[in-house]
XYZ file of N, CA, C and O in Angstrom:
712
model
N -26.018 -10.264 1.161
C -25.197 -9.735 2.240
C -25.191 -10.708 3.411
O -26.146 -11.405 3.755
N -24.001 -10.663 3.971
C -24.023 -11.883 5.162
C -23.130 -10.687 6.808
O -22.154 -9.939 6.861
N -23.734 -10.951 7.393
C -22.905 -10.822 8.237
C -22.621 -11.552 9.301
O -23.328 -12.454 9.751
N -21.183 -11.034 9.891
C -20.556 -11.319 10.807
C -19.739 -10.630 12.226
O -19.495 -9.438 12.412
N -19.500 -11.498 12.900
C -19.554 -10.399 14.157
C -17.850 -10.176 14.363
O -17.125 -11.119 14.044
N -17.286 -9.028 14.852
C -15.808 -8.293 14.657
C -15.918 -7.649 16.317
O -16.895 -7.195 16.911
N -14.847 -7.781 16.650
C -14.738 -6.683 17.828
C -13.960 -5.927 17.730
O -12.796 -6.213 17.449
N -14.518 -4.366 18.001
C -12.997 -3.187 17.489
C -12.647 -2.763 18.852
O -13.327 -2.064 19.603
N -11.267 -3.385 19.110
C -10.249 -2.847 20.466
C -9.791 -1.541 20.018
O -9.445 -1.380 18.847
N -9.764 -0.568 20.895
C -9.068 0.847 20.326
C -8.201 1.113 21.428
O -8.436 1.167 22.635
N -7.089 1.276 20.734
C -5.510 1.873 21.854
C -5.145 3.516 21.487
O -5.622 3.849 20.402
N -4.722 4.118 21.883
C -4.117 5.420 21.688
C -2.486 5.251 22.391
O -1.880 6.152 22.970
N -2.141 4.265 22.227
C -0.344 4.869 22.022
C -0.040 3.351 21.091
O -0.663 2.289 21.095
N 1.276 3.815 20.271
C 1.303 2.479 19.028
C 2.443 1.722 19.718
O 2.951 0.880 18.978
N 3.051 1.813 21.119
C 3.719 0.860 21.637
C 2.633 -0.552 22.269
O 2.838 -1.757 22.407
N 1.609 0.222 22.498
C 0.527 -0.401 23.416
C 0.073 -1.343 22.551
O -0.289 -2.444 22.969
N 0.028 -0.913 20.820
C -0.514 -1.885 20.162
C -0.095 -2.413 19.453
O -0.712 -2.709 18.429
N 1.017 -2.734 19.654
C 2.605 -3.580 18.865
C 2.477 -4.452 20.303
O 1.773 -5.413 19.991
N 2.715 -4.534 21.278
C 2.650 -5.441 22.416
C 1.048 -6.146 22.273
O 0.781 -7.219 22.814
N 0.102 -5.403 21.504
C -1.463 -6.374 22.064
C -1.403 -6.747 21.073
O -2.411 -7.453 21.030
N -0.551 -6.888 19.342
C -1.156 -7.826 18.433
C -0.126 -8.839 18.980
O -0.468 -9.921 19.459
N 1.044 -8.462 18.889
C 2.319 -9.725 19.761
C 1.348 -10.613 20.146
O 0.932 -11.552 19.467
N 0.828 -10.150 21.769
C 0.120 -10.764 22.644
C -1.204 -11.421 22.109
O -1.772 -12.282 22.782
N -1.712 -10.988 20.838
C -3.530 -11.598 20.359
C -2.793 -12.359 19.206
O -3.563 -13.123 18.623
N -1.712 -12.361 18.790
C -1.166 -13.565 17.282
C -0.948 -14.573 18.636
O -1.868 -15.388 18.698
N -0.203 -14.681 19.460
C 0.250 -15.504 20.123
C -0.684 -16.337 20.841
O -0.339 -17.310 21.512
N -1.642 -16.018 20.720
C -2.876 -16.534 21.403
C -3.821 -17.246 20.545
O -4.846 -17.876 20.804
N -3.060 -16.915 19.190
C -4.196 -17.478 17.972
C -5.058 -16.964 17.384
O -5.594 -17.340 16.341
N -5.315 -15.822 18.167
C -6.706 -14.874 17.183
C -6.144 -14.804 15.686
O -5.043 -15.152 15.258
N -7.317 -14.209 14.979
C -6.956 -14.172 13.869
C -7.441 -12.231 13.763
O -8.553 -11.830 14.106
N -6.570 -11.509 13.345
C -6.767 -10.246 13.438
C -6.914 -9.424 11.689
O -6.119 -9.022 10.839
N -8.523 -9.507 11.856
C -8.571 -8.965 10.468
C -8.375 -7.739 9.515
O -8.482 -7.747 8.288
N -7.980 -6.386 10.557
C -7.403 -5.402 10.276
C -7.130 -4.617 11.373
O -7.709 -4.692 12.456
N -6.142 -3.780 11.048
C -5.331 -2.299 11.910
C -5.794 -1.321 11.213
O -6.104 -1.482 10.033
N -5.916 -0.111 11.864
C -6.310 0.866 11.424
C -5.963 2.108 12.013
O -6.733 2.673 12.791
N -4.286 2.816 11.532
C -3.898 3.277 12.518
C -4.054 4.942 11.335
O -4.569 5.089 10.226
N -3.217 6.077 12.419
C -3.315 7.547 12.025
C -1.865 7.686 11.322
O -1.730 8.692 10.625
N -1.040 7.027 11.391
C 0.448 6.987 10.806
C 1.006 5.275 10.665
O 0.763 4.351 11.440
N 1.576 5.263 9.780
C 2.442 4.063 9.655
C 3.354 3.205 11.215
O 4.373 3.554 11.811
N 3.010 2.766 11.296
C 3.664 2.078 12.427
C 5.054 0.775 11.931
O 5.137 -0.123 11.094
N 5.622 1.139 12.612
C 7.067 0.481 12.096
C 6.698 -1.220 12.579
O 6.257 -1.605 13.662
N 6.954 -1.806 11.698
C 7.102 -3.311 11.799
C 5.508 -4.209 12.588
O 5.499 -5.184 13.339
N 4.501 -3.521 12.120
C 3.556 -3.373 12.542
C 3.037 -4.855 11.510
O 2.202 -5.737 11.708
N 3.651 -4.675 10.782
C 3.640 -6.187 9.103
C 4.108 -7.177 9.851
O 3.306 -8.056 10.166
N 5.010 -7.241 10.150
C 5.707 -8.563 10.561
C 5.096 -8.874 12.055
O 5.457 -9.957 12.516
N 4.425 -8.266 12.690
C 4.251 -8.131 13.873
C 2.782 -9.281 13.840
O 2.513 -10.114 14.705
N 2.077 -9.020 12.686
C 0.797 -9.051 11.944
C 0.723 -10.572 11.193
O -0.218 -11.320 10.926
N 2.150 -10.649 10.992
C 2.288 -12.105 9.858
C 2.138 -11.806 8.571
O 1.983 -12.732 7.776
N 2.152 -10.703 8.200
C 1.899 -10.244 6.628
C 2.907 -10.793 5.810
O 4.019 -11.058 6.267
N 2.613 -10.971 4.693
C 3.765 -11.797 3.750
C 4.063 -10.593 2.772
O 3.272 -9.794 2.270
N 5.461 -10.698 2.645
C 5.889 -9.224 1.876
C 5.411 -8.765 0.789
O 4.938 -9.551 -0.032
N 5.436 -7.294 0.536
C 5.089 -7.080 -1.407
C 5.613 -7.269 -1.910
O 6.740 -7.637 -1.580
N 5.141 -7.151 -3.315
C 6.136 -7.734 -4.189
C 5.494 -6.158 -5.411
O 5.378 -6.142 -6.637
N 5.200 -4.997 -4.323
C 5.514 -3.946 -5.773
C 6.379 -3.475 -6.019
O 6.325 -2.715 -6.986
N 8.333 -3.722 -4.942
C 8.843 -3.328 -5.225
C 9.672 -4.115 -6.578
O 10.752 -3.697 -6.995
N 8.989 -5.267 -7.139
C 9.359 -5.850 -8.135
C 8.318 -5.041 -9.276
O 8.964 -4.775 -10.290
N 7.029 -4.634 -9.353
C 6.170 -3.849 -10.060
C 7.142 -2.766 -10.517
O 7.515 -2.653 -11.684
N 7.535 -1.955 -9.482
C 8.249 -0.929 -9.636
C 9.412 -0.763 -10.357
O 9.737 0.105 -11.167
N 10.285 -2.234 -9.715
C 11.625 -2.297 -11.237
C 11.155 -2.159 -12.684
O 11.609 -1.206 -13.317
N 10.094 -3.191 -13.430
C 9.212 -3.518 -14.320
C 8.785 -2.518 -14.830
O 9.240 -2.197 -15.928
N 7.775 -1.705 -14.195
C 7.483 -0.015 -14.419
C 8.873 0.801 -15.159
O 8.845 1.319 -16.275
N 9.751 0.774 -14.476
C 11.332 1.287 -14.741
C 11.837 0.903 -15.998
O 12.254 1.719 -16.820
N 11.810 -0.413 -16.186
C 12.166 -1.141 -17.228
C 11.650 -0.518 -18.508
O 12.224 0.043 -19.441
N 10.304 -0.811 -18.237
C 8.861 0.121 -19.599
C 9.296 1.521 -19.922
O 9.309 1.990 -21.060
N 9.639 2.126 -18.861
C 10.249 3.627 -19.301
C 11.519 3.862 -19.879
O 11.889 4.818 -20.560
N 12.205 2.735 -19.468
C 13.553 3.321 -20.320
C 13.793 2.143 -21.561
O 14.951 1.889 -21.892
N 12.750 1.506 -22.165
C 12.433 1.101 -23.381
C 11.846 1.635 -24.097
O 12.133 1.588 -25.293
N 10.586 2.489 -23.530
C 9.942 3.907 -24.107
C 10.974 4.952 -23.825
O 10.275 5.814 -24.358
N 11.906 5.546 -23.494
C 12.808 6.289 -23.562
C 13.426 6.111 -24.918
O 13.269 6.773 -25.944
N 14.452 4.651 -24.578
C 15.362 5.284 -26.188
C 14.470 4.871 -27.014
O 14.892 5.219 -28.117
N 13.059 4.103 -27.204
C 12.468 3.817 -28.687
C 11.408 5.765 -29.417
O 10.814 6.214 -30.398
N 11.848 6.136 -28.070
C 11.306 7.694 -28.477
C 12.493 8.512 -28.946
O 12.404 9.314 -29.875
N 13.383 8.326 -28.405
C 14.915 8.977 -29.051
C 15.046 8.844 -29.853
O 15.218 9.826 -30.576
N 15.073 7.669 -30.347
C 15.827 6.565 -31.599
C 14.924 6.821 -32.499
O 15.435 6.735 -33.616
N 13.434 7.191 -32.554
C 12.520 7.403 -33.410
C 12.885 9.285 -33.667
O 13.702 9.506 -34.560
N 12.376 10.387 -33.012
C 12.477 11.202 -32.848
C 13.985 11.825 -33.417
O 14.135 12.554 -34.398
N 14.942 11.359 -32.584
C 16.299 12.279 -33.084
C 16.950 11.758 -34.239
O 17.695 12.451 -34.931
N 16.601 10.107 -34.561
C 17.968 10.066 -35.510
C 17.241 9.142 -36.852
O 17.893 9.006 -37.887
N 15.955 8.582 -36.730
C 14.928 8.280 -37.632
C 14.334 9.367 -38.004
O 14.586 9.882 -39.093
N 13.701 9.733 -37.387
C 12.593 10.758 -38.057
C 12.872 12.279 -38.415
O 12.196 12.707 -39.350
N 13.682 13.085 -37.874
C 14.080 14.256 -37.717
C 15.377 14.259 -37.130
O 15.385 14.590 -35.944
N 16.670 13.930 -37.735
C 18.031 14.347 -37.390
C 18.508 15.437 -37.892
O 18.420 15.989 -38.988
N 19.201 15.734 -36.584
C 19.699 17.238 -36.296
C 21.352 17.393 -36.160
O 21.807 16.482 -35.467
N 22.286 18.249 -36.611
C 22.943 18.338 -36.348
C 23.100 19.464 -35.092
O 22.726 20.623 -35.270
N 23.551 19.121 -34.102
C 23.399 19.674 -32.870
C 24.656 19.686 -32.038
O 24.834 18.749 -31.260
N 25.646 20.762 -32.134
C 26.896 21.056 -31.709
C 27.558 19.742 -32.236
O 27.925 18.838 -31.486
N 27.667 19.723 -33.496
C 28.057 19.340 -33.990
C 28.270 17.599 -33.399
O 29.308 16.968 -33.195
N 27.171 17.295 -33.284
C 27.081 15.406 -32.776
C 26.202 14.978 -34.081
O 25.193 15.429 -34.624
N 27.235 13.696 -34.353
C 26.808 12.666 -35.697
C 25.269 12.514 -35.117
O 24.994 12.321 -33.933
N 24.404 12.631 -36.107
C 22.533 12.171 -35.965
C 22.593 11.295 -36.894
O 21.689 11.316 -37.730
N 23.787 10.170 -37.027
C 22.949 8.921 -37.905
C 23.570 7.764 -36.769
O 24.594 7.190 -37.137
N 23.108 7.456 -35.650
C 23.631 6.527 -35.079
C 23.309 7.495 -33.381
O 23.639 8.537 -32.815
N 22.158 5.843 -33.106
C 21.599 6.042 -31.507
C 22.937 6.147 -30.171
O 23.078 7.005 -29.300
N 23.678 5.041 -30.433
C 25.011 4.472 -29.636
C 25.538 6.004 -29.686
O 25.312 6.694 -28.692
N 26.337 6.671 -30.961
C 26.545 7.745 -30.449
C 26.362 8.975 -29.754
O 27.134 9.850 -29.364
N 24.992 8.783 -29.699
C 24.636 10.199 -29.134
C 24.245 10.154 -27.618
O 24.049 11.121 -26.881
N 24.165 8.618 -27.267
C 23.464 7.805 -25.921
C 24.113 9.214 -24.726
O 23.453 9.956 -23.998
N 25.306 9.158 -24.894
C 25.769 10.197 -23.575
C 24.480 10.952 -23.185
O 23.814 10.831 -22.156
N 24.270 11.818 -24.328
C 23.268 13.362 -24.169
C 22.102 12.897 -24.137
O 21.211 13.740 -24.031
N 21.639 11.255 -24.222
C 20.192 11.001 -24.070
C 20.284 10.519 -22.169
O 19.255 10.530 -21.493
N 21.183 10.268 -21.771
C 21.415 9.539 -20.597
C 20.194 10.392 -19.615
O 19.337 9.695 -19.071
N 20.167 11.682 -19.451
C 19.297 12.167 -18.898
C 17.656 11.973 -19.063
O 16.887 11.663 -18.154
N 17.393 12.172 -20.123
C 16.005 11.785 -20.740
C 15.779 10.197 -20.419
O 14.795 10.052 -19.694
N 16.328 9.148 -20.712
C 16.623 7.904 -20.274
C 15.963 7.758 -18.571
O 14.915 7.194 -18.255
N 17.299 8.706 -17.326
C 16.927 8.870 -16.324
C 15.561 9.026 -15.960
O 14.915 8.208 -15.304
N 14.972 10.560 -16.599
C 13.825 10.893 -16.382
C 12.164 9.925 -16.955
O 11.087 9.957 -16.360
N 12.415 9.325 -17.964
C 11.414 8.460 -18.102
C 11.593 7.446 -17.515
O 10.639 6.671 -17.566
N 12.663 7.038 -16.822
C 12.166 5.386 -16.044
C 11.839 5.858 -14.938
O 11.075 5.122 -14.313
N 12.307 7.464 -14.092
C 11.926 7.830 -12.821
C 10.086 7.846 -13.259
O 9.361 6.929 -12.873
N 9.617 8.863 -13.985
C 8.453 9.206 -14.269
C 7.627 8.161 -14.692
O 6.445 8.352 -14.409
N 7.917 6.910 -15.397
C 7.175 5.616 -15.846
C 7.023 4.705 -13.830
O 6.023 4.449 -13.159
N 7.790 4.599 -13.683
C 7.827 3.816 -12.055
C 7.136 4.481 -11.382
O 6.321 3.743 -10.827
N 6.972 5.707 -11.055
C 6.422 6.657 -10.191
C 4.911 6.598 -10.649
O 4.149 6.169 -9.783
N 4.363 6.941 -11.816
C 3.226 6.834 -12.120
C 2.557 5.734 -12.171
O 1.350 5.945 -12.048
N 2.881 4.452 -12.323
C 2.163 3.716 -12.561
C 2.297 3.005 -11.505
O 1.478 2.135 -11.212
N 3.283 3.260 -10.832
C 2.898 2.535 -9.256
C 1.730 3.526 -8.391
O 0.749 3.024 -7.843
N 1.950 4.625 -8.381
C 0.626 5.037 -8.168
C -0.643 4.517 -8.314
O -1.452 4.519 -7.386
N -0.868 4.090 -9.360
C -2.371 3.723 -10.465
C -2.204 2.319 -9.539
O -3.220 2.064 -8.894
N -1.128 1.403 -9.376
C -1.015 0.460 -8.996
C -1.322 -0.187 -7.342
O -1.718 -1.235 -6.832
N -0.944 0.922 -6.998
C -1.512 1.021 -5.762
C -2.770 1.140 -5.256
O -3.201 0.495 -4.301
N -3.543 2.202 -6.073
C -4.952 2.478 -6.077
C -5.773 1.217 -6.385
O -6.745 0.757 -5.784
N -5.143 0.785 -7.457
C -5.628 -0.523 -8.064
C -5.684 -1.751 -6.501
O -6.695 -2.388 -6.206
N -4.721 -1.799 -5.933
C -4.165 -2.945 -5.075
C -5.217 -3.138 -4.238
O -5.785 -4.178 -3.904
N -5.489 -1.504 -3.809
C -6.111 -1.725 -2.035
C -7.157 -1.255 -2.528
O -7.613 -0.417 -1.750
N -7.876 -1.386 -3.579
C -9.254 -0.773 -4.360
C -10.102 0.346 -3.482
O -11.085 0.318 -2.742
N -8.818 1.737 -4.165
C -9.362 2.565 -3.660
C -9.801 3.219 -5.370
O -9.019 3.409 -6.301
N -10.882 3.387 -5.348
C -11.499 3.936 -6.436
C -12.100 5.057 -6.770
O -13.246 4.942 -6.336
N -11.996 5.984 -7.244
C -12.887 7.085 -6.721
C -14.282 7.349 -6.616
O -15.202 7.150 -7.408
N -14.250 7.794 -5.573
C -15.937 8.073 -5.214
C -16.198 6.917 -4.818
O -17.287 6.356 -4.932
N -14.876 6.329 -4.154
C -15.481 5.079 -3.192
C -15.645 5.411 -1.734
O -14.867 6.223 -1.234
N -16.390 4.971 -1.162
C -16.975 5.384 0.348
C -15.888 5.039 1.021
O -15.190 4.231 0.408
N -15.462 5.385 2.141
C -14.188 5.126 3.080
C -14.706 3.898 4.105
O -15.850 3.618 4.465
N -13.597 3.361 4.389
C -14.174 2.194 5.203
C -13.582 2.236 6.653
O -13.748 1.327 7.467
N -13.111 2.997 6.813
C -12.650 3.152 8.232
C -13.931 3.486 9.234
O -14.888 4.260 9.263
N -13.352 2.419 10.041
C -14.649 1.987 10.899
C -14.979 2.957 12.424
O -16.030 2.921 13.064
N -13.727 3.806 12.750
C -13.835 5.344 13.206
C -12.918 6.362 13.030
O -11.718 6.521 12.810
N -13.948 7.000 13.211
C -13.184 8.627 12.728
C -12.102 9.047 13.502
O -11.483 10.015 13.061
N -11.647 8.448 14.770
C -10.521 8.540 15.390
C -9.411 7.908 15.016
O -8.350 8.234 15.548
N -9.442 6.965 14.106
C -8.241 6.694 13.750
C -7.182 7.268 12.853
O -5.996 6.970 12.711
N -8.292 8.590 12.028
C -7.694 9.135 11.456
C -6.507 10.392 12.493
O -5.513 10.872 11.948
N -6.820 10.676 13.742
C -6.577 11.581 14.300
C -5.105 10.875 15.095
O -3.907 11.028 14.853
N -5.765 10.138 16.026
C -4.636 9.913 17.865
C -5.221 8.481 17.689
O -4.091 8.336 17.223
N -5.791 7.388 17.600
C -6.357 6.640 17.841
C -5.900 4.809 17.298
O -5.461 5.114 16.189
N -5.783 3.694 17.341
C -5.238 2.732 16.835
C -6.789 1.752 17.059
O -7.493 1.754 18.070
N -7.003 1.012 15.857
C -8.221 0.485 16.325
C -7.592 -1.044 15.884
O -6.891 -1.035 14.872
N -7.779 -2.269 16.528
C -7.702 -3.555 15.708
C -9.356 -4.340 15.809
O -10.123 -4.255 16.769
N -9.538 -4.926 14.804
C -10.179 -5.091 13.980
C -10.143 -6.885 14.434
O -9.028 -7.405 14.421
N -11.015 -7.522 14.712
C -10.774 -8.998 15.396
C -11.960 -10.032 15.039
O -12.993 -9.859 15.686
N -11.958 -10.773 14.377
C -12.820 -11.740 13.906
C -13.526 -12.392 14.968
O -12.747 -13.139 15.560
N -15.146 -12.428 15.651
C -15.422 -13.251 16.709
C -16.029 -14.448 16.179
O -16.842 -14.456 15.255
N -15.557 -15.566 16.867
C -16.523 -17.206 16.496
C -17.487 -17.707 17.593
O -17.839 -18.881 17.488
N -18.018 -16.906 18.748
C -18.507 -17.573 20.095
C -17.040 -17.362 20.866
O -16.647 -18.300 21.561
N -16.278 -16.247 20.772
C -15.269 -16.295 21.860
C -15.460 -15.073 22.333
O -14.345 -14.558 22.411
N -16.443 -14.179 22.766
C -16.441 -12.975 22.783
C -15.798 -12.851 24.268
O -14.762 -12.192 24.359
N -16.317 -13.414 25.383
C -15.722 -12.805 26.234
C -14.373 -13.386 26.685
O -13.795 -12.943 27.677
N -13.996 -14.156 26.108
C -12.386 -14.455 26.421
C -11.413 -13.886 25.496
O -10.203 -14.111 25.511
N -12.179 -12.973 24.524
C -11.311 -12.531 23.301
C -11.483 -10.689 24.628
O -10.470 -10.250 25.171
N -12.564 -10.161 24.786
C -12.561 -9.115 25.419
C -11.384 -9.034 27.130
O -10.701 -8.129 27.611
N -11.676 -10.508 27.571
C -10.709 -10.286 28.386
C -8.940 -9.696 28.196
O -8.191 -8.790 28.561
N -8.971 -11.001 27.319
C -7.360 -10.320 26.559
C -7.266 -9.327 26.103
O -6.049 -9.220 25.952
N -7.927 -8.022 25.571
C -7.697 -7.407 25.145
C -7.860 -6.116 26.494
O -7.045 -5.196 26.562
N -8.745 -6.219 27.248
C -8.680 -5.345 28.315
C -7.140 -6.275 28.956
O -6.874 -5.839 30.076
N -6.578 -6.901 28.707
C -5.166 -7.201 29.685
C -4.200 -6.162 28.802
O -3.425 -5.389 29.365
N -4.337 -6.234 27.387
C -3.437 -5.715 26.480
C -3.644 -4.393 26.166
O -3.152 -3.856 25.174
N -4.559 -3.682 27.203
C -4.588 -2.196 27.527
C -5.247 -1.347 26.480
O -5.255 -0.116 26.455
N -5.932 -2.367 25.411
C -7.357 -1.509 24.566
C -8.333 -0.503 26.133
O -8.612 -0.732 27.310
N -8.512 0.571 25.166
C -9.188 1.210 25.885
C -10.779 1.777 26.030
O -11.552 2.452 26.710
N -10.600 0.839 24.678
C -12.614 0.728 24.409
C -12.616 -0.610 23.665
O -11.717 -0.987 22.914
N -13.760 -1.301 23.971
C -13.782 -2.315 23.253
C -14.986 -2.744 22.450
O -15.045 -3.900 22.869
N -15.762 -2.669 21.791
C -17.213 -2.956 21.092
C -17.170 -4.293 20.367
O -16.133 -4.931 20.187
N -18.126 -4.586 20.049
C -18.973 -5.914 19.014
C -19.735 -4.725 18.471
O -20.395 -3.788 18.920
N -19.243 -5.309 17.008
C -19.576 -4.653 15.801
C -20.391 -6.175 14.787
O -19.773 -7.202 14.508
N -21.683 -5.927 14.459
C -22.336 -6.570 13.172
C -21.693 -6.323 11.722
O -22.125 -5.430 10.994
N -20.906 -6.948 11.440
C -20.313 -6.413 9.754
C -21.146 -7.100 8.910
O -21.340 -8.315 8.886
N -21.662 -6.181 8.165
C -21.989 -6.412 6.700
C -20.728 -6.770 5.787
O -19.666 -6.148 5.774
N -21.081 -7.998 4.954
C -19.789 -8.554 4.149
C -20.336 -8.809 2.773
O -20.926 -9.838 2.445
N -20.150 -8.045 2.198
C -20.322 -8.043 0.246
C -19.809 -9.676 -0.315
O -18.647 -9.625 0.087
N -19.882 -10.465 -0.691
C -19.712 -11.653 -1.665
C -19.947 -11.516 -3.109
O -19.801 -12.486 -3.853
């Protein structure tokens, strides 16, 4: 275990802390996490985050389901057990595609949806019966905390941040897993 030293600025309004990362990127800090009670709009770009790419996971996911769609049709209705069913030909997939169009729908919705789930969990390794890492319990509530890497800059990093209207400020010892 190694540690290192972090300072947690805490704001309670999310205009206040869209203006203090502006103001702490621009200055060069390097800001190692946010930790807010709701999503904050453009709070990524604000941050320097480089985009996801699960909404490409998610096409892919889509894709898998509606290849497992008709290879379950195509097995099921007109290989394995064909039916005559209001009177629609059961020797040929192409014809019957209309009345599968729904089933089609529903497994690429239900294949994308689920496994981006799993995928997600996977991403930000949330695992179960993993301990929470939020570093206070107020952020779950009213509260915005940023999260700030110190090198020997403590009190010129604390000044800026009492300019940028944090309203508590601490040095925190982090324990860091390797």
């Amino acid at each position: 275990m190694e540690t290192s030293k972090v300072i947690h600025a805490i704001y309670t309004d999310d205009d206040v802390l869209m203006s203090a990362v502006k103001r702490v990127k621009a200055e060069r800090y390097h800001i190692e996490e946010i930790y807010t009670p709701f999503p904050v709009h453009g709070l990524d770009k604000a941050m320097g985050l480089a985009p996801t790419r699960l909404a490409i996971t998610a096409f892919l996911y889509g894709c898998v389901g509606l290849c497992v769609a008709v290879a379950m049709m195509n097995f099921i209705m007109i290989e394995d057990w064909p039916q005559n069913i209001g009177g629609k030909p059961s020797f040929s997939y192409i014809e019957n595609m209309p009345a599968f169009v729904p089933i089609m729908f529903e497994l690429t919705v239900f294949f994308a949806a689920h496994l981006m789930v799993i995928t997600f969990y996977l991403r930000s390794r949330m695992w179960p019966f993993k301990k929470a890492e939020n570093p206070d319990l107020r952020t779950t509530d009213d509260h915005f905390l940023m999260e700030i890497a110190v090198h020997g800059n403590e009190t010129e990093l604390e000044n800026l941040l009492k300019e940028t209207g944090a309203v508590e400020i601490k040095l925190i010892e982090k324990e860091e897993a390797h």
